[in-house]
């Protein structure tokens, strides 16, 4: 199996160079990466330009279908409510998460949107811890201080 | 005060004509509409193309700023988790909602993302019921059956 989380980390490194909070995503179908993206909120001055949102948009354009069922997302940081909601909307089947987000994480840390019996969708979540996913965030925030 | 919910309903009517679930949004700053949008998910084959997301993107482009604090959103239907999360991300200050969404509503009906003390943002929510907001949805779904 390819190291898809490693590819997501390479995306996060692109955000870091731009001075953005370093988060990266790849979306995989049939063991092939069909979309990659990194956080560009400040660069684009777009509150929606989280890595997950940009990657879902690219994957839908690639497949020409808003339904991404059968696809997996590898994301370096636990998605926020917006991105977890977008994952539900897109019908992505599996989400692999590189590290947790204690303040806004919407996949179990603060709330759980991906696995909530009261909502009408459910997504498989796998915690795919990689020290680099958290260390790149620590590097970013230590420079901010 | 202008009838901003009426303008949002006009947007929802555009979705209805396209065969989309009829949801419309306007975003207002200083009593002026700076962005309007309607649901285009099927038309664009984009899982992110809910009215709220499209309107937030337009408003950020208009203001050239990802922070929409001071802006109000008028939306004909209670936002889903993705859109409620996007409202938090964009720092929109007030949300006026035309009717509730019993299956996916993320502003109190199923979960509450806009007013959750465990998340690090909070948005003012006003229920601005208008019969047209629900009747246009009933019209759409009665045709689907």
mmCIF file of C-alpha atoms in Angstrom:
data_model
loop_
_atom_site.group_PDB
_atom_site.id
_atom_site.type_symbol
_atom_site.label_atom_id
_atom_site.label_comp_id
_atom_site.label_asym_id
_atom_site.label_seq_id
_atom_site.Cartn_x
_atom_site.Cartn_y
_atom_site.Cartn_z
ATOM 1 C CA UNK A 1 0.000 0.000 0.000
ATOM 2 C CA UNK A 2 1.293 3.434 -0.898
ATOM 3 C CA UNK A 3 2.058 5.978 1.806
ATOM 4 C CA UNK A 4 -0.865 8.266 1.110
ATOM 5 C CA UNK A 5 -0.491 10.066 4.456
ATOM 6 C CA UNK A 6 3.068 10.862 3.371
ATOM 7 C CA UNK A 7 1.658 12.517 0.243
ATOM 8 C CA UNK A 8 -0.796 14.511 2.385
ATOM 9 C CA UNK A 9 2.141 15.664 4.555
ATOM 10 C CA UNK A 10 3.943 16.886 1.413
ATOM 11 C CA UNK A 11 0.853 19.012 0.715
ATOM 12 C CA UNK A 12 0.909 20.373 4.281
ATOM 13 C CA UNK A 13 4.542 21.395 3.738
ATOM 14 C CA UNK A 14 3.390 23.587 0.816
ATOM 15 C CA UNK A 15 1.040 25.452 3.216
ATOM 16 C CA UNK A 16 3.881 25.916 5.691
ATOM 17 C CA UNK A 17 6.071 27.593 3.057
ATOM 18 C CA UNK A 18 3.204 30.014 2.308
ATOM 19 C CA UNK A 19 2.775 30.909 5.993
ATOM 20 C CA UNK A 20 -0.560 29.090 6.118
ATOM 21 C CA UNK A 21 -1.603 26.695 8.895
ATOM 22 C CA UNK A 22 -0.026 23.515 7.492
ATOM 23 C CA UNK A 23 -2.741 21.035 6.579
ATOM 24 C CA UNK A 24 -2.660 18.737 3.555
ATOM 25 C CA UNK A 25 -5.090 16.323 1.918
ATOM 26 C CA UNK A 26 -5.094 13.679 -0.768
ATOM 27 C CA UNK A 27 -8.184 11.893 -2.097
ATOM 28 C CA UNK A 28 -7.692 8.361 -3.382
ATOM 29 C CA UNK A 29 -9.829 6.143 -5.607
ATOM 30 C CA UNK A 30 -8.794 2.629 -6.670
ATOM 31 C CA UNK A 31 -5.394 3.147 -5.006
ATOM 32 C CA UNK A 32 -4.676 6.238 -7.164
ATOM 33 C CA UNK A 33 -4.546 9.852 -5.970
ATOM 34 C CA UNK A 34 -7.250 11.802 -7.850
ATOM 35 C CA UNK A 35 -6.909 15.105 -5.954
ATOM 36 C CA UNK A 36 -4.464 16.831 -3.634
ATOM 37 C CA UNK A 37 -4.678 20.189 -1.894
ATOM 38 C CA UNK A 38 -3.304 22.243 0.963
ATOM 39 C CA UNK A 39 -4.718 24.996 3.119
ATOM 40 C CA UNK A 40 -4.841 28.340 1.259
ATOM 41 C CA UNK A 41 -7.151 30.435 3.429
ATOM 42 C CA UNK A 42 -4.890 33.459 3.794
ATOM 43 C CA UNK A 43 -3.438 33.248 0.291
ATOM 44 C CA UNK A 44 -6.886 33.213 -1.338
ATOM 45 C CA UNK A 45 -8.602 35.297 1.409
ATOM 46 C CA UNK A 46 -11.298 32.632 1.256
ATOM 47 C CA UNK A 47 -12.747 31.234 4.523
ATOM 48 C CA UNK A 48 -13.675 28.056 2.614
ATOM 49 C CA UNK A 49 -10.152 27.363 1.310
ATOM 50 C CA UNK A 50 -9.283 24.608 3.788
ATOM 51 C CA UNK A 51 -7.338 21.728 2.234
ATOM 52 C CA UNK A 52 -10.306 19.328 2.502
ATOM 53 C CA UNK A 53 -12.705 21.672 0.667
ATOM 54 C CA UNK A 54 -10.228 22.372 -2.135
ATOM 55 C CA UNK A 55 -9.488 18.652 -2.548
ATOM 56 C CA UNK A 56 -13.180 17.663 -2.620
ATOM 57 C CA UNK A 57 -13.813 20.285 -5.291
ATOM 58 C CA UNK A 58 -10.923 18.976 -7.410
ATOM 59 C CA UNK A 59 -12.040 15.351 -6.988
ATOM 60 C CA UNK A 60 -15.596 16.209 -8.058
ATOM 61 C CA UNK A 61 -14.277 18.056 -11.081
ATOM 62 C CA UNK A 62 -12.061 15.065 -11.932
ATOM 63 C CA UNK A 63 -14.922 12.566 -11.634
ATOM 64 C CA UNK A 64 -17.568 15.003 -12.936
ATOM 65 C CA UNK A 65 -19.794 13.761 -10.129
ATOM 66 C CA UNK A 66 -20.677 15.320 -6.788
ATOM 67 C CA UNK A 67 -20.834 11.848 -5.246
ATOM 68 C CA UNK A 68 -17.375 10.659 -4.188
ATOM 69 C CA UNK A 69 -18.535 7.349 -2.699
ATOM 70 C CA UNK A 70 -15.756 4.770 -2.936
ATOM 71 C CA UNK A 71 -13.115 7.443 -2.404
ATOM 72 C CA UNK A 72 -10.845 7.770 0.644
ATOM 73 C CA UNK A 73 -9.474 10.989 2.095
ATOM 74 C CA UNK A 74 -6.094 11.210 3.863
ATOM 75 C CA UNK A 75 -5.875 14.410 5.892
ATOM 76 C CA UNK A 76 -3.030 15.494 8.169
ATOM 77 C CA UNK A 77 -5.313 17.162 10.767
ATOM 78 C CA UNK A 78 -8.738 16.251 12.142
ATOM 79 C CA UNK A 79 -11.336 18.144 10.049
ATOM 80 C CA UNK A 80 -13.311 21.093 11.465
ATOM 81 C CA UNK A 81 -17.159 21.104 11.381
ATOM 82 C CA UNK A 82 -17.238 22.687 7.894
ATOM 83 C CA UNK A 83 -14.885 20.107 6.418
ATOM 84 C CA UNK A 84 -16.463 17.156 8.229
ATOM 85 C CA UNK A 85 -19.830 18.343 6.892
ATOM 86 C CA UNK A 86 -18.339 18.593 3.393
ATOM 87 C CA UNK A 87 -17.048 15.016 3.704
ATOM 88 C CA UNK A 88 -20.597 13.878 4.555
ATOM 89 C CA UNK A 89 -22.035 15.888 1.656
ATOM 90 C CA UNK A 90 -19.546 14.377 -0.802
ATOM 91 C CA UNK A 91 -20.240 10.785 0.366
ATOM 92 C CA UNK A 92 -16.488 10.093 0.756
ATOM 93 C CA UNK A 93 -16.380 6.553 2.195
ATOM 94 C CA UNK A 94 -13.277 6.548 4.382
ATOM 95 C CA UNK A 95 -11.276 9.249 6.156
ATOM 96 C CA UNK A 96 -7.758 8.668 7.492
ATOM 97 C CA UNK A 97 -6.665 11.347 9.986
ATOM 98 C CA UNK A 98 -3.021 12.103 10.866
ATOM 99 C CA UNK A 99 -3.499 13.918 14.167
ATOM 100 C CA UNK A 100 -6.329 15.228 16.327
ATOM 101 C CA UNK A 101 -7.502 18.848 16.727
ATOM 102 C CA UNK A 102 -8.438 19.493 20.376
ATOM 103 C CA UNK A 103 -10.174 22.866 19.819
ATOM 104 C CA UNK A 104 -12.314 22.434 16.698
ATOM 105 C CA UNK A 105 -12.033 18.744 15.711
ATOM 106 C CA UNK A 106 -15.382 17.485 14.403
ATOM 107 C CA UNK A 107 -14.502 13.788 14.122
ATOM 108 C CA UNK A 108 -14.634 12.992 17.812
ATOM 109 C CA UNK A 109 -12.386 15.507 19.621
ATOM 110 C CA UNK A 110 -14.977 18.265 20.207
ATOM 111 C CA UNK A 111 -18.029 17.032 18.317
ATOM 112 C CA UNK A 112 -18.552 14.136 15.939
ATOM 113 C CA UNK A 113 -20.215 14.932 12.646
ATOM 114 C CA UNK A 114 -18.886 11.961 10.679
ATOM 115 C CA UNK A 115 -20.310 9.387 13.073
ATOM 116 C CA UNK A 116 -23.530 10.795 14.476
ATOM 117 C CA UNK A 117 -26.609 8.575 14.480
ATOM 118 C CA UNK A 118 -28.881 11.630 14.459
ATOM 119 C CA UNK A 119 -27.563 12.773 11.077
ATOM 120 C CA UNK A 120 -28.511 10.871 7.946
ATOM 121 C CA UNK A 121 -24.941 9.956 6.849
ATOM 122 C CA UNK A 122 -22.054 8.044 8.406
ATOM 123 C CA UNK A 123 -18.396 7.889 7.349
ATOM 124 C CA UNK A 124 -15.673 5.402 8.319
ATOM 125 C CA UNK A 125 -12.902 7.132 10.274
ATOM 126 C CA UNK A 126 -9.406 5.711 10.808
ATOM 127 C CA UNK A 127 -6.825 7.372 13.037
ATOM 128 C CA UNK A 128 -3.611 7.130 11.051
ATOM 129 C CA UNK A 129 -1.245 8.895 13.477
ATOM 130 C CA UNK A 130 1.985 10.216 12.009
ATOM 131 C CA UNK A 131 4.293 12.303 14.200
ATOM 132 C CA UNK A 132 5.031 14.586 11.235
ATOM 133 C CA UNK A 133 1.372 15.665 11.087
ATOM 134 C CA UNK A 134 1.596 17.186 14.558
ATOM 135 C CA UNK A 135 5.253 18.300 14.406
ATOM 136 C CA UNK A 136 4.615 20.433 11.310
ATOM 137 C CA UNK A 137 1.804 22.218 13.187
ATOM 138 C CA UNK A 138 4.077 22.735 16.218
ATOM 139 C CA UNK A 139 6.722 24.206 13.907
ATOM 140 C CA UNK A 140 4.156 26.641 12.460
ATOM 141 C CA UNK A 141 2.739 27.793 15.789
ATOM 142 C CA UNK A 142 6.150 28.099 17.487
ATOM 143 C CA UNK A 143 7.159 30.582 14.759
ATOM 144 C CA UNK A 144 3.909 32.538 15.311
ATOM 145 C CA UNK A 145 4.653 33.116 18.982
ATOM 146 C CA UNK B 1 -35.860 47.390 7.042
ATOM 147 C CA UNK B 2 -35.695 45.693 3.679
ATOM 148 C CA UNK B 3 -37.223 42.256 3.193
ATOM 149 C CA UNK B 4 -33.958 40.373 2.886
ATOM 150 C CA UNK B 5 -35.652 36.997 3.447
ATOM 151 C CA UNK B 6 -37.835 37.848 0.437
ATOM 152 C CA UNK B 7 -34.668 38.294 -1.630
ATOM 153 C CA UNK B 8 -33.365 34.935 -0.383
ATOM 154 C CA UNK B 9 -36.676 33.331 -1.440
ATOM 155 C CA UNK B 10 -36.235 34.790 -4.941
ATOM 156 C CA UNK B 11 -32.865 32.995 -5.043
ATOM 157 C CA UNK B 12 -34.507 29.727 -3.923
ATOM 158 C CA UNK B 13 -36.982 30.091 -6.796
ATOM 159 C CA UNK B 14 -34.021 30.048 -9.218
ATOM 160 C CA UNK B 15 -32.962 26.656 -7.807
ATOM 161 C CA UNK B 16 -36.513 25.352 -8.202
ATOM 162 C CA UNK B 17 -36.556 26.239 -11.908
ATOM 163 C CA UNK B 18 -33.290 24.288 -12.354
ATOM 164 C CA UNK B 19 -34.683 21.197 -10.603
ATOM 165 C CA UNK B 20 -32.404 21.778 -7.613
ATOM 166 C CA UNK B 21 -33.536 21.573 -3.980
ATOM 167 C CA UNK B 22 -34.774 25.175 -3.598
ATOM 168 C CA UNK B 23 -32.582 27.007 -1.094
ATOM 169 C CA UNK B 24 -31.546 30.640 -1.403
ATOM 170 C CA UNK B 25 -29.219 32.960 0.487
ATOM 171 C CA UNK B 26 -28.345 36.624 0.648
ATOM 172 C CA UNK B 27 -25.481 38.134 2.654
ATOM 173 C CA UNK B 28 -25.963 41.693 3.903
ATOM 174 C CA UNK B 29 -23.519 44.287 5.173
ATOM 175 C CA UNK B 30 -24.547 47.805 6.238
ATOM 176 C CA UNK B 31 -28.105 47.090 5.051
ATOM 177 C CA UNK B 32 -26.887 46.301 1.506
ATOM 178 C CA UNK B 33 -26.851 42.885 -0.184
ATOM 179 C CA UNK B 34 -23.231 42.061 -1.031
ATOM 180 C CA UNK B 35 -23.786 38.451 -2.222
ATOM 181 C CA UNK B 36 -26.666 36.215 -3.308
ATOM 182 C CA UNK B 37 -26.689 32.581 -4.338
ATOM 183 C CA UNK B 38 -28.899 29.540 -4.755
ATOM 184 C CA UNK B 39 -28.283 25.826 -4.518
ATOM 185 C CA UNK B 40 -26.482 24.489 -7.623
ATOM 186 C CA UNK B 41 -25.281 21.063 -6.499
ATOM 187 C CA UNK B 42 -26.693 19.069 -9.392
ATOM 188 C CA UNK B 43 -26.077 21.760 -12.022
ATOM 189 C CA UNK B 44 -22.393 22.068 -11.091
ATOM 190 C CA UNK B 45 -21.982 18.413 -9.935
ATOM 191 C CA UNK B 46 -20.275 19.913 -6.917
ATOM 192 C CA UNK B 47 -21.092 18.577 -3.417
ATOM 193 C CA UNK B 48 -20.010 21.957 -2.000
ATOM 194 C CA UNK B 49 -22.365 24.047 -4.152
ATOM 195 C CA UNK B 50 -24.968 24.715 -1.464
ATOM 196 C CA UNK B 51 -26.365 28.256 -1.557
ATOM 197 C CA UNK B 52 -24.583 29.240 1.681
ATOM 198 C CA UNK B 53 -21.137 28.153 0.428
ATOM 199 C CA UNK B 54 -21.538 29.917 -2.911
ATOM 200 C CA UNK B 55 -22.729 33.108 -1.184
ATOM 201 C CA UNK B 56 -19.867 33.100 1.358
ATOM 202 C CA UNK B 57 -17.366 32.706 -1.470
ATOM 203 C CA UNK B 58 -18.906 35.638 -3.374
ATOM 204 C CA UNK B 59 -18.987 37.826 -0.255
ATOM 205 C CA UNK B 60 -15.309 37.104 0.481
ATOM 206 C CA UNK B 61 -14.402 37.918 -3.100
ATOM 207 C CA UNK B 62 -16.415 41.165 -2.867
ATOM 208 C CA UNK B 63 -14.761 42.227 0.398
ATOM 209 C CA UNK B 64 -11.381 40.661 -0.468
ATOM 210 C CA UNK B 65 -11.301 39.332 3.075
ATOM 211 C CA UNK B 66 -12.028 35.892 4.459
ATOM 212 C CA UNK B 67 -13.445 37.477 7.619
ATOM 213 C CA UNK B 68 -17.094 38.411 7.142
ATOM 214 C CA UNK B 69 -17.643 39.692 10.684
ATOM 215 C CA UNK B 70 -20.347 42.350 10.706
ATOM 216 C CA UNK B 71 -22.234 40.581 7.908
ATOM 217 C CA UNK B 72 -25.642 38.898 8.227
ATOM 218 C CA UNK B 73 -26.843 35.869 6.270
ATOM 219 C CA UNK B 74 -30.497 35.316 5.347
ATOM 220 C CA UNK B 75 -31.067 31.690 4.363
ATOM 221 C CA UNK B 76 -34.380 30.058 3.457
ATOM 222 C CA UNK B 77 -33.520 26.689 5.073
ATOM 223 C CA UNK B 78 -31.627 25.771 8.245
ATOM 224 C CA UNK B 79 -27.993 25.122 7.232
ATOM 225 C CA UNK B 80 -26.482 21.608 7.217
ATOM 226 C CA UNK B 81 -23.270 20.830 9.202
ATOM 227 C CA UNK B 82 -21.023 21.844 6.270
ATOM 228 C CA UNK B 83 -22.733 25.199 5.824
ATOM 229 C CA UNK B 84 -23.026 25.910 9.548
ATOM 230 C CA UNK B 85 -19.310 25.148 9.814
ATOM 231 C CA UNK B 86 -18.617 27.505 6.900
ATOM 232 C CA UNK B 87 -20.610 30.245 8.656
ATOM 233 C CA UNK B 88 -18.376 29.790 11.737
ATOM 234 C CA UNK B 89 -15.237 29.833 9.601
ATOM 235 C CA UNK B 90 -16.316 33.029 7.845
ATOM 236 C CA UNK B 91 -17.132 34.829 11.133
ATOM 237 C CA UNK B 92 -20.565 35.907 9.812
ATOM 238 C CA UNK B 93 -22.173 37.651 12.812
ATOM 239 C CA UNK B 94 -25.892 36.922 12.406
ATOM 240 C CA UNK B 95 -27.875 34.220 10.627
ATOM 241 C CA UNK B 96 -31.610 34.556 9.884
ATOM 242 C CA UNK B 97 -33.233 31.224 9.018
ATOM 243 C CA UNK B 98 -36.538 30.873 7.111
ATOM 244 C CA UNK B 99 -37.503 27.339 8.092
ATOM 245 C CA UNK B 100 -36.047 24.393 9.978
ATOM 246 C CA UNK B 101 -34.510 21.194 8.546
ATOM 247 C CA UNK B 102 -35.548 18.210 10.687
ATOM 248 C CA UNK B 103 -33.090 15.678 9.159
ATOM 249 C CA UNK B 104 -29.783 17.523 8.806
ATOM 250 C CA UNK B 105 -30.272 20.939 10.430
ATOM 251 C CA UNK B 106 -27.114 21.997 12.257
ATOM 252 C CA UNK B 107 -28.470 25.105 13.974
ATOM 253 C CA UNK B 108 -30.487 23.339 16.639
ATOM 254 C CA UNK B 109 -32.747 20.817 14.887
ATOM 255 C CA UNK B 110 -30.348 17.837 14.849
ATOM 256 C CA UNK B 111 -27.102 19.302 16.168
ATOM 257 C CA UNK B 112 -26.028 22.842 16.940
ATOM 258 C CA UNK B 113 -22.751 23.971 15.441
ATOM 259 C CA UNK B 114 -23.444 27.719 15.512
ATOM 260 C CA UNK B 115 -24.088 27.818 19.250
ATOM 261 C CA UNK B 116 -21.886 25.195 20.866
ATOM 262 C CA UNK B 117 -19.833 26.182 23.889
ATOM 263 C CA UNK B 118 -17.305 23.443 23.157
ATOM 264 C CA UNK B 119 -16.352 25.000 19.807
ATOM 265 C CA UNK B 120 -14.330 28.202 19.739
ATOM 266 C CA UNK B 121 -16.868 30.331 17.811
ATOM 267 C CA UNK B 122 -20.479 31.394 18.375
ATOM 268 C CA UNK B 123 -22.962 32.962 15.939
ATOM 269 C CA UNK B 124 -26.232 34.778 16.614
ATOM 270 C CA UNK B 125 -29.174 32.844 15.159
ATOM 271 C CA UNK B 126 -32.636 34.304 14.502
ATOM 272 C CA UNK B 127 -35.564 32.206 13.341
ATOM 273 C CA UNK B 128 -37.230 34.344 10.680
ATOM 274 C CA UNK B 129 -40.059 32.001 9.689
ATOM 275 C CA UNK B 130 -41.640 32.622 6.317
ATOM 276 C CA UNK B 131 -44.254 30.185 4.993
ATOM 277 C CA UNK B 132 -42.806 30.525 1.474
ATOM 278 C CA UNK B 133 -39.489 29.030 2.654
ATOM 279 C CA UNK B 134 -41.197 25.743 3.551
ATOM 280 C CA UNK B 135 -43.870 25.784 0.823
ATOM 281 C CA UNK B 136 -41.259 26.029 -1.949
ATOM 282 C CA UNK B 137 -39.565 22.906 -0.519
ATOM 283 C CA UNK B 138 -42.921 21.095 -0.328
ATOM 284 C CA UNK B 139 -43.545 22.027 -3.975
ATOM 285 C CA UNK B 140 -40.159 20.584 -4.983
ATOM 286 C CA UNK B 141 -40.524 17.314 -3.066
ATOM 287 C CA UNK B 142 -44.155 16.758 -4.095
ATOM 288 C CA UNK B 143 -43.006 16.826 -7.739
ATOM 289 C CA UNK B 144 -40.218 14.339 -6.946
ATOM 290 C CA UNK B 145 -42.643 11.737 -5.597
#
